[in-house]
Amino acid sequence: MVLNASPDIRQQIEQTPVLQPQTGVRSSPIAAVVLTGGDVDAIAGLLTLRERQPFSVLATSRVHQVLDDNPIFEVLARGIVARQRVMLDEPTPVPLPDGAASGLTVTLFAVPGKVPLYLEQPGAAPALEETDQTVGAAVSDGRATLFYVPSCAAMTPALADRLRGAAAVFFDGTLWTDDEMIRAGLGPKTGQRMGHMSVSGPDGTLAAFAGLAVRRRILLHINNSNPILLADSPERAQVAAAGWEVGYDGMELTL
Amino acid sequence: MVLNASPDIRQQIEQTPVLQPQTGVRSSPIAAVVLTGGDVDAIAGLLTLRERQPFSVLATSRVHQVLDDNPIFEVLARGIVARQRVMLDEPTPVPLPDGAASGLTVTLFAVPGKVPLYLEQPGAAPALEETDQTVGAAVSDGRATLFYVPSCAAMTPALADRLRGAAAVFFDGTLWTDDEMIRAGLGPKTGQRMGHMSVSGPDGTLAAFAGLAVRRRILLHINNSNPILLADSPERAQVAAAGWEVGYDGMELTL
């Protein structure tokens, strides 16, 4: 998640921004990056933000440990890019590169998930756990709050309570059905095995949010096998009928 | 460098191919990736080729060590993506994913260069060395050979001899002048400090190739401060007058 320093809360989906320089040859308005996990799709985009771009990386200890364990991330020179450890459930001010307050706070909270793919041990499937390895983020400007949960293996009662009545939630939309990858011949794993709850079905995301009264519900982190990506699919219509939007690159929203 | 399995020798500049699937939902025609160094711009693209795509990674021991030292590259599952160590100056057949011969051979050779940026030690500038850490690649189908040298700190007599009379050379075009980054306010480093020879000047690339009779000379790995990127710049005209082309994404050539 890339946090923009503008007064509006803007949301850049995924990790590769296409923002234009606003001042200077290589400037960008990116003031901070919040990591919600240590898997490739959450962290690899940092490698395109290197080269003397001052910003902060906010993440849990466990996710910072992943960066520390991979020397390639030293391209984010530590004297220029601040690595800030964020404790779970503690609202944390998001700094601007010059140290001033951005007016935004972020709160990271554990959601059910698994270890990053490349850290899995051979043999047994990794356990689902609810720790600082897979987190959601609540971003607030003191007036409105959005939730960003790009990876989540199950809706727990605590998570439902947290999201109830929210102004906006971005949520894991990886798969439509749990066996979708297998049926498409893309791999041997179910969604649960990959740490994702499905969008459809009795235990799916649409059902889990049905009573939560979230005003804007936006699916993201969508696998290319998921039929909701097709604007004219029945599944897209079903998602829309349930009050959900399908996220897209460059999406902005005003709360 | 991405080697295409098609009978033509095609050249995909940089590491992020935009090739379309040819069979199946996620297939690509990429059969092998040859790494010419361990810096981010040479290896980070591997992270977009993950997810059960069978291909080979051909590189020197030192560059494979960089991958081994960064657990994130384990997303290239070792049972699916073969990591093949290539000895310097030994013509090595490029395999197809099914083990068959591609008809291409690659020969890696040392060129002057430095340690990857993120492995530099604080303090003194890293020494330029000519080892298996920064290499060029000669790719041949037995009939024609192209050379691919995206990073090179100096033209040595041995390198000049190797390239003399070649059908095609892709060569490091990072900077136009050695102090270009400093003058543009982009950083404190000269091109030499970053391990690159400049395109212009008495020790530059245009001068170094003047007597080498290379048929097609193509600059790549071009920094966004280099004026040859502008089609109407005097520097671009100077490059063209010296018989050079400026590489671009998706460029193909037939030898």
Coordinates of C-alpha atoms in Angstrom, one line a residue:
Chain A
M1 CA 0.0 0.0 0.0
V2 CA 1.4 3.4 -1.0
L3 CA 0.3 6.4 1.0
N4 CA 0.1 9.6 -0.7
A5 CA 1.1 12.8 1.1
S6 CA -1.9 14.7 -0.4
P7 CA -4.6 15.8 2.0
D8 CA -7.0 13.3 0.5
I9 CA -6.7 9.7 1.4
R10 CA -5.7 8.2 -1.8
Q11 CA -5.2 4.5 -2.4
Q12 CA -2.7 3.1 -4.8
I13 CA -3.5 -0.5 -5.4
E14 CA -0.5 -2.8 -5.5
Q15 CA 3.1 -1.8 -5.1
T16 CA 4.1 -0.3 -8.5
P17 CA 3.0 3.3 -8.7
V18 CA 2.9 5.2 -12.0
L19 CA 2.9 8.6 -10.3
Q20 CA 4.6 11.4 -12.2
P21 CA 7.3 13.5 -10.6
Q22 CA 5.9 16.7 -9.1
T23 CA 9.1 18.5 -8.3
G24 CA 12.5 17.6 -9.7
V25 CA 13.5 14.9 -12.2
R26 CA 12.8 12.0 -10.0
S27 CA 10.5 13.2 -7.2
S28 CA 7.3 11.3 -6.4
P29 CA 4.5 12.2 -4.0
I30 CA 5.0 8.9 -2.2
A31 CA 5.7 9.7 1.5
A32 CA 5.3 6.3 3.0
V33 CA 4.8 2.6 2.1
V34 CA 2.8 0.4 4.5
L35 CA 3.5 -3.3 4.1
T36 CA 0.8 -5.8 5.0
G37 CA 2.9 -9.0 4.5
G38 CA 6.2 -10.3 3.4
D39 CA 5.2 -12.1 0.2
V40 CA 6.5 -11.0 -3.2
D41 CA 3.4 -9.1 -4.2
A42 CA 3.6 -7.0 -1.1
I43 CA 7.3 -6.2 -1.1
A44 CA 8.8 -6.6 -4.5
G45 CA 7.5 -3.2 -5.6
L46 CA 9.9 -1.6 -3.1
L47 CA 12.7 -2.4 -5.5
T48 CA 11.3 0.1 -8.0
L49 CA 11.2 2.9 -5.4
R50 CA 15.0 2.7 -4.8
E51 CA 17.6 5.3 -5.8
R52 CA 17.6 8.1 -3.3
Q53 CA 13.8 8.5 -2.9
P54 CA 13.1 9.5 0.7
F55 CA 10.1 7.8 2.2
S56 CA 9.3 5.6 5.2
V57 CA 8.5 1.9 5.2
L58 CA 6.0 1.0 7.9
A59 CA 5.6 -2.7 8.8
T60 CA 5.5 -5.1 11.6
S61 CA 8.7 -6.6 13.1
R62 CA 8.1 -9.9 11.3
V63 CA 7.8 -8.2 7.9
H64 CA 10.8 -6.0 8.5
Q65 CA 12.7 -9.2 9.3
V66 CA 11.9 -10.4 5.8
L67 CA 13.4 -7.3 4.3
D68 CA 16.4 -7.6 6.6
D69 CA 16.9 -11.2 5.6
N70 CA 17.1 -10.2 1.9
P71 CA 20.2 -8.1 1.1
I72 CA 18.6 -6.9 -2.1
F73 CA 16.4 -4.5 -0.1
E74 CA 19.5 -2.7 1.0
V75 CA 19.0 -0.7 -2.2
L76 CA 16.6 1.2 0.0
A77 CA 19.6 3.0 1.6
R78 CA 18.9 3.1 5.3
G79 CA 20.1 6.7 5.6
I80 CA 17.4 7.8 3.1
V81 CA 14.5 5.3 3.5
A82 CA 13.4 5.0 7.1
R83 CA 12.3 1.6 8.3
Q84 CA 9.8 2.0 11.0
R85 CA 8.5 -0.9 13.1
V86 CA 4.8 -0.7 13.8
M87 CA 3.2 -2.6 16.7
L88 CA 0.0 -4.4 16.1
D89 CA -3.2 -2.5 17.1
E90 CA -1.3 0.7 17.9
P91 CA -2.3 3.8 15.9
T92 CA 0.9 5.1 14.4
P93 CA 1.4 8.5 12.8
V94 CA 2.5 8.3 9.2
P95 CA 5.5 10.7 8.9
L96 CA 6.3 12.8 5.9
P97 CA 9.9 12.5 4.6
D98 CA 10.9 15.8 6.2
G99 CA 9.7 14.5 9.6
A100 CA 6.5 16.5 9.6
A101 CA 3.2 14.9 10.4
S102 CA 1.1 13.8 7.4
G103 CA -2.2 13.9 9.4
L104 CA -2.6 10.2 8.7
T105 CA -2.4 7.4 11.2
V106 CA -2.1 3.7 10.3
T107 CA -3.1 0.8 12.6
L108 CA -2.0 -2.7 11.6
F109 CA -4.0 -5.6 12.9
A110 CA -3.4 -9.4 12.5
V111 CA -5.7 -11.4 10.1
P112 CA -5.6 -15.1 9.4
G113 CA -2.8 -15.9 7.0
K114 CA 0.2 -18.0 6.3
V115 CA 4.0 -17.6 5.9
P116 CA 5.1 -16.1 2.6
L117 CA 5.3 -18.7 -0.2
Y118 CA 9.1 -18.6 -0.5
L119 CA 9.5 -19.2 3.2
E120 CA 7.3 -22.3 3.2
Q121 CA 9.0 -25.5 4.3
P122 CA 8.8 -28.6 2.0
G123 CA 6.2 -31.1 3.0
A124 CA 3.2 -30.2 5.0
A125 CA 1.0 -27.1 4.2
P126 CA 1.9 -24.2 6.4
A127 CA -0.4 -23.5 9.3
L128 CA -2.8 -20.6 9.2
E129 CA -2.0 -18.2 12.0
E130 CA -3.1 -14.8 13.1
T131 CA 0.1 -13.0 13.9
D132 CA 2.1 -10.0 12.6
Q133 CA 3.0 -11.9 9.5
T134 CA -0.2 -11.1 7.6
V135 CA -2.0 -7.9 8.6
G136 CA -4.7 -5.5 7.6
A137 CA -4.2 -1.7 7.8
A138 CA -6.7 0.9 9.0
V139 CA -5.7 4.3 7.7
S140 CA -7.3 7.4 9.2
D141 CA -7.1 11.1 8.8
G142 CA -9.0 11.6 12.1
R143 CA -12.2 12.0 10.2
A144 CA -12.6 9.0 8.1
T145 CA -11.0 5.5 8.1
L146 CA -10.4 3.1 5.3
F147 CA -9.4 -0.6 5.8
Y148 CA -7.0 -2.4 3.5
V149 CA -6.9 -6.2 3.8
P150 CA -5.3 -7.6 0.7
S151 CA -4.8 -11.1 2.0
C152 CA -7.1 -12.8 4.5
A153 CA -7.8 -16.5 5.0
A154 CA -11.0 -16.3 7.0
M155 CA -13.4 -13.8 8.5
T156 CA -13.1 -14.0 12.3
P157 CA -15.6 -12.5 14.7
A158 CA -13.0 -10.0 15.8
L159 CA -12.3 -8.9 12.2
A160 CA -16.0 -8.6 11.5
D161 CA -16.4 -6.4 14.6
R162 CA -13.5 -4.3 13.4
L163 CA -14.9 -3.7 9.9
R164 CA -18.5 -3.3 10.9
G165 CA -19.9 0.1 9.7
A166 CA -16.6 1.1 8.1
A167 CA -16.6 3.9 5.4
A168 CA -14.5 1.8 3.0
V169 CA -12.8 -1.6 3.0
F170 CA -10.4 -2.9 0.4
F171 CA -10.5 -6.7 0.7
D172 CA -8.8 -9.8 -0.6
G173 CA -10.5 -10.9 -3.8
T174 CA -8.0 -13.4 -5.0
L175 CA -10.3 -16.2 -6.0
W176 CA -14.0 -16.7 -6.8
T177 CA -14.0 -20.3 -5.7
D178 CA -11.6 -22.3 -3.6
D179 CA -10.7 -24.8 -6.3
E180 CA -10.4 -22.3 -9.1
M181 CA -6.7 -22.7 -9.7
I182 CA -6.9 -26.4 -9.8
R183 CA -9.8 -26.5 -12.3
A184 CA -8.0 -23.9 -14.5
G185 CA -4.9 -26.1 -14.5
L186 CA -2.8 -23.3 -13.0
G187 CA -1.6 -25.3 -10.0
P188 CA -2.4 -27.8 -7.4
K189 CA -3.4 -25.5 -4.6
T190 CA -6.7 -24.4 -3.2
G191 CA -7.3 -20.9 -2.1
Q192 CA -7.3 -21.9 1.5
R193 CA -3.9 -23.6 1.0
M194 CA -2.7 -20.2 -0.4
G195 CA -4.1 -18.3 2.6
H196 CA -7.1 -16.7 0.8
M197 CA -10.9 -16.9 1.5
S198 CA -12.9 -17.1 -1.7
V199 CA -15.3 -14.3 -2.8
S200 CA -18.3 -16.6 -3.4
G201 CA -19.8 -19.4 -1.3
P202 CA -21.3 -19.7 2.2
D203 CA -17.9 -19.0 3.9
G204 CA -16.9 -16.4 1.2
T205 CA -16.3 -12.7 1.3
L206 CA -19.7 -11.6 0.0
A207 CA -21.5 -13.7 2.6
A208 CA -19.1 -12.6 5.4
F209 CA -19.7 -8.9 4.7
A210 CA -23.5 -9.2 4.2
G211 CA -24.4 -7.9 7.6
L212 CA -21.5 -5.6 8.2
A213 CA -22.9 -2.3 6.7
V214 CA -19.6 -1.3 5.1
R215 CA -20.3 1.7 2.9
R216 CA -17.8 1.0 0.1
R217 CA -16.6 -2.5 -0.4
I218 CA -13.8 -2.9 -2.9
L219 CA -12.1 -6.2 -4.0
L220 CA -8.4 -6.1 -4.9
H221 CA -5.5 -8.6 -5.1
I222 CA -7.5 -10.4 -7.8
N223 CA -6.1 -13.5 -9.4
N224 CA -6.1 -13.6 -13.2
S225 CA -8.3 -16.7 -13.0
N226 CA -11.1 -14.9 -11.1
P227 CA -14.1 -14.2 -13.5
I228 CA -15.0 -11.0 -11.6
L229 CA -12.2 -9.3 -13.7
L230 CA -14.4 -9.7 -16.7
A231 CA -16.8 -6.7 -16.9
D232 CA -19.5 -8.8 -18.5
S233 CA -19.3 -12.0 -16.4
P234 CA -22.2 -13.3 -14.3
E235 CA -19.8 -13.3 -11.3
R236 CA -19.1 -9.6 -11.8
A237 CA -22.8 -8.9 -11.8
Q238 CA -23.2 -11.0 -8.6
V239 CA -20.5 -8.9 -7.0
A240 CA -22.0 -5.7 -8.0
A241 CA -25.4 -6.8 -6.9
A242 CA -23.9 -7.4 -3.5
G243 CA -22.7 -3.9 -3.4
W244 CA -19.0 -4.5 -4.2
E245 CA -16.7 -2.7 -6.5
V246 CA -13.8 -4.3 -8.3
G247 CA -10.6 -2.4 -7.7
Y248 CA -8.3 -1.2 -10.6
D249 CA -4.9 0.4 -10.9
G250 CA -5.0 4.1 -10.2
M251 CA -8.3 4.0 -8.4
E252 CA -9.0 6.9 -6.1
L253 CA -11.8 7.5 -3.7
T254 CA -12.9 10.3 -1.5
L255 CA -14.3 9.6 2.0
Chain B
M1 CA 18.4 -11.0 -20.8
V2 CA 15.5 -13.2 -21.8
L3 CA 16.1 -15.8 -24.4
N4 CA 13.2 -16.7 -26.6
A5 CA 12.7 -20.2 -27.7
S6 CA 11.7 -19.2 -31.2
P7 CA 14.2 -19.9 -34.0
D8 CA 15.0 -16.3 -34.4
I9 CA 17.3 -14.8 -32.0
R10 CA 15.1 -12.2 -30.3
Q11 CA 16.2 -9.8 -27.7
Q12 CA 14.0 -8.6 -24.9
I13 CA 15.6 -5.6 -23.3
E14 CA 15.5 -5.5 -19.5
Q15 CA 13.9 -8.1 -17.4
T16 CA 10.2 -7.5 -17.5
P17 CA 8.8 -9.2 -20.6
V18 CA 5.3 -8.3 -21.9
L19 CA 5.0 -11.5 -24.0
Q20 CA 1.5 -13.0 -24.3
P21 CA 0.7 -16.6 -23.4
Q22 CA 1.0 -18.8 -26.5
T23 CA -0.5 -22.0 -25.0
G24 CA -2.5 -22.2 -21.8
V25 CA -3.6 -19.4 -19.4
R26 CA -0.1 -18.6 -18.1
S27 CA 2.3 -19.9 -20.6
S28 CA 5.1 -17.8 -22.0
P29 CA 7.7 -18.4 -24.7
I30 CA 10.5 -17.7 -22.3
A31 CA 12.7 -20.7 -22.1
A32 CA 15.7 -19.3 -20.3
V33 CA 17.0 -16.2 -18.5
V34 CA 20.6 -15.3 -18.7
L35 CA 21.8 -13.0 -15.9
T36 CA 24.7 -10.7 -16.5
G37 CA 25.1 -9.4 -12.9
G38 CA 23.5 -9.4 -9.5
D39 CA 22.2 -5.8 -9.3
V40 CA 18.6 -5.1 -9.0
D41 CA 18.0 -4.2 -12.6
A42 CA 19.5 -7.5 -13.7
I43 CA 17.6 -9.8 -11.3
A44 CA 14.5 -8.2 -9.9
G45 CA 12.5 -9.1 -13.0
L46 CA 12.8 -12.8 -12.0
L47 CA 10.2 -12.1 -9.4
T48 CA 7.6 -11.5 -12.1
L49 CA 8.4 -14.8 -13.7
R50 CA 7.5 -16.9 -10.7
E51 CA 4.5 -19.1 -10.2
R52 CA 5.2 -22.4 -11.8
Q53 CA 6.7 -21.1 -15.1
P54 CA 9.3 -23.7 -16.1
F55 CA 12.5 -22.1 -17.4
S56 CA 16.2 -22.1 -16.7
V57 CA 18.3 -19.4 -15.1
L58 CA 21.8 -19.3 -16.5
A59 CA 24.4 -17.3 -14.5
T60 CA 27.9 -17.4 -13.0
S61 CA 28.5 -18.8 -9.6
R62 CA 28.8 -15.4 -8.1
V63 CA 25.5 -14.2 -9.5
H64 CA 23.8 -17.4 -8.4
Q65 CA 25.2 -16.8 -5.0
V66 CA 23.3 -13.5 -4.9
L67 CA 20.1 -15.3 -5.7
D68 CA 20.9 -18.0 -3.0
D69 CA 21.6 -15.2 -0.5
N70 CA 18.1 -13.7 -1.0
P71 CA 15.3 -16.1 0.1
I72 CA 12.8 -14.1 -1.9
F73 CA 14.1 -15.8 -5.0
E74 CA 12.9 -19.1 -3.7
V75 CA 9.6 -18.2 -5.3
L76 CA 11.3 -19.6 -8.4
A77 CA 10.7 -23.1 -7.1
R78 CA 13.8 -25.1 -7.6
G79 CA 11.9 -28.1 -8.9
I80 CA 10.4 -26.0 -11.7
V81 CA 13.0 -23.4 -12.5
A82 CA 16.5 -24.9 -13.1
R83 CA 19.4 -22.8 -11.8
Q84 CA 22.4 -23.5 -14.0
R85 CA 25.9 -22.4 -13.2
V86 CA 27.8 -21.2 -16.2
M87 CA 31.6 -21.0 -16.3
L88 CA 33.2 -18.0 -17.8
D89 CA 34.3 -18.3 -21.4
E90 CA 32.7 -21.7 -21.9
P91 CA 30.0 -22.0 -24.6
T92 CA 27.0 -23.4 -22.8
P93 CA 23.9 -24.8 -24.6
V94 CA 20.7 -23.1 -23.6
P95 CA 18.2 -25.8 -22.8
L96 CA 14.5 -25.7 -23.4
P97 CA 12.2 -26.4 -20.4
D98 CA 11.6 -29.9 -21.6
G99 CA 15.4 -30.6 -21.7
A100 CA 15.7 -30.5 -25.5
A101 CA 18.3 -28.3 -27.1
S102 CA 17.3 -24.8 -28.2
G103 CA 20.0 -24.5 -30.7
L104 CA 21.4 -21.5 -28.9
T105 CA 24.6 -21.4 -26.9
V106 CA 25.6 -18.6 -24.5
T107 CA 29.1 -17.7 -23.5
L108 CA 29.6 -15.5 -20.5
F109 CA 32.7 -13.4 -20.2
A110 CA 34.0 -11.0 -17.5
V111 CA 33.9 -7.2 -18.1
P112 CA 35.1 -4.4 -15.8
G113 CA 32.5 -3.8 -13.2
K114 CA 31.8 -3.5 -9.5
V115 CA 29.8 -5.2 -6.8
P116 CA 26.0 -4.7 -6.8
L117 CA 24.9 -1.4 -5.2
Y118 CA 23.2 -3.1 -2.3
L119 CA 26.3 -5.2 -1.5
E120 CA 28.7 -2.2 -1.3
Q121 CA 30.4 -1.6 2.0
P122 CA 30.1 1.8 3.6
G123 CA 33.0 4.1 3.1
A124 CA 35.4 3.7 0.2
A125 CA 34.1 3.3 -3.4
P126 CA 34.1 -0.4 -4.5
A127 CA 37.0 -1.5 -6.7
L128 CA 36.5 -2.1 -10.3
E129 CA 37.2 -5.7 -11.1
E130 CA 37.0 -8.1 -14.0
T131 CA 35.4 -11.2 -12.5
D132 CA 32.3 -13.3 -12.8
Q133 CA 30.3 -10.6 -11.0
T134 CA 29.7 -8.4 -14.1
V135 CA 29.6 -10.2 -17.4
G136 CA 28.7 -9.9 -21.0
A137 CA 27.0 -12.6 -22.9
A138 CA 27.6 -13.9 -26.4
V139 CA 24.6 -15.7 -27.8
S140 CA 24.9 -17.8 -30.9
D141 CA 22.7 -20.1 -33.0
G142 CA 25.9 -21.5 -34.7
R143 CA 25.4 -19.1 -37.6
A144 CA 25.3 -15.6 -36.1
T145 CA 26.4 -14.2 -32.7
L146 CA 25.1 -11.3 -30.8
F147 CA 26.8 -9.7 -27.8
Y148 CA 24.9 -8.3 -24.8
V149 CA 26.9 -6.1 -22.4
P150 CA 24.5 -4.0 -20.4
S151 CA 27.1 -2.9 -17.8
C152 CA 30.7 -2.2 -18.5
A153 CA 33.1 0.2 -16.8
A154 CA 35.8 0.3 -19.4
M155 CA 36.8 -1.0 -22.9
T156 CA 39.8 -3.3 -22.4
P157 CA 41.9 -4.6 -25.2
A158 CA 40.6 -8.1 -24.7
L159 CA 37.0 -6.9 -24.9
A160 CA 37.7 -4.9 -28.0
D161 CA 39.2 -8.0 -29.6
R162 CA 36.2 -10.1 -28.6
L163 CA 33.7 -7.7 -30.1
R164 CA 35.6 -6.8 -33.2
G165 CA 33.6 -7.5 -36.4
A166 CA 30.6 -8.8 -34.5
A167 CA 27.2 -8.9 -36.2
A168 CA 25.5 -7.2 -33.3
V169 CA 26.4 -5.7 -29.9
F170 CA 24.0 -4.4 -27.3
F171 CA 26.1 -2.2 -25.0
D172 CA 25.9 -0.2 -21.8
G173 CA 24.5 3.2 -22.6
T174 CA 23.8 4.4 -19.0
L175 CA 25.2 7.9 -19.2
W176 CA 26.2 10.4 -21.9
T177 CA 28.8 12.1 -19.7
D178 CA 30.5 10.8 -16.5
D179 CA 29.2 13.7 -14.3
E180 CA 25.7 13.7 -15.7
M181 CA 24.0 12.5 -12.5
I182 CA 25.7 15.1 -10.4
R183 CA 24.9 18.0 -12.7
A184 CA 21.2 16.9 -12.9
G185 CA 21.1 16.8 -9.1
L186 CA 20.2 13.1 -9.1
G187 CA 23.0 11.9 -6.9
P188 CA 26.6 12.4 -5.9
K189 CA 28.1 9.6 -8.1
T190 CA 29.9 9.7 -11.3
G191 CA 29.4 7.1 -14.0
Q192 CA 32.7 5.5 -13.2
R193 CA 31.7 5.2 -9.5
M194 CA 28.6 3.4 -10.6
G195 CA 30.6 1.0 -12.9
H196 CA 29.7 2.5 -16.2
M197 CA 31.7 4.0 -19.1
S198 CA 30.1 7.0 -20.7
V199 CA 28.7 7.1 -24.3
S200 CA 30.6 10.3 -25.2
G201 CA 34.1 11.5 -24.7
P202 CA 37.6 10.3 -25.6
D203 CA 37.2 7.2 -23.3
G204 CA 33.6 6.8 -24.2
T205 CA 31.7 4.0 -26.0
L206 CA 31.4 5.8 -29.3
A207 CA 35.2 6.3 -29.4
A208 CA 35.9 2.8 -28.2
F209 CA 33.9 1.1 -30.9
A210 CA 35.1 3.4 -33.7
G211 CA 37.5 0.9 -35.2
L212 CA 35.7 -2.3 -34.2
A213 CA 33.6 -2.8 -37.4
V214 CA 30.6 -4.0 -35.4
R215 CA 27.7 -4.2 -37.8
R216 CA 24.8 -3.3 -35.5
R217 CA 25.6 -1.3 -32.4
I218 CA 22.7 -0.8 -30.0
L219 CA 22.8 1.1 -26.7
L220 CA 20.6 -0.1 -23.9
H221 CA 20.4 0.2 -20.0
I222 CA 20.0 3.9 -20.6
N223 CA 19.6 6.2 -17.6
N224 CA 16.7 8.6 -17.7
S225 CA 19.2 11.5 -17.5
N226 CA 20.8 10.5 -20.8
P227 CA 19.8 12.9 -23.6
I228 CA 20.1 10.2 -26.2
L229 CA 16.6 9.1 -25.1
L230 CA 15.2 12.2 -26.7
A231 CA 14.6 11.5 -30.4
D232 CA 15.4 15.2 -31.3
S233 CA 18.4 15.8 -29.2
P234 CA 21.9 16.7 -30.6
E235 CA 23.3 13.7 -28.6
R236 CA 20.9 11.3 -30.3
A237 CA 22.0 12.7 -33.7
Q238 CA 25.6 12.2 -32.7
V239 CA 24.9 8.6 -31.7
A240 CA 23.1 7.9 -35.0
A241 CA 25.9 9.6 -37.0
A242 CA 28.3 7.2 -35.3
G243 CA 26.2 4.2 -36.5
W244 CA 24.5 3.4 -33.2
E245 CA 20.9 2.6 -32.5
V246 CA 19.1 3.3 -29.3
G247 CA 17.4 0.2 -27.9
Y248 CA 13.7 0.2 -26.9
D249 CA 11.3 -2.2 -25.2
G250 CA 10.2 -5.0 -27.5
M251 CA 13.0 -4.4 -30.0
E252 CA 13.7 -7.4 -32.2
L253 CA 16.4 -7.9 -34.7
T254 CA 17.3 -10.6 -37.3
L255 CA 20.9 -11.5 -37.9

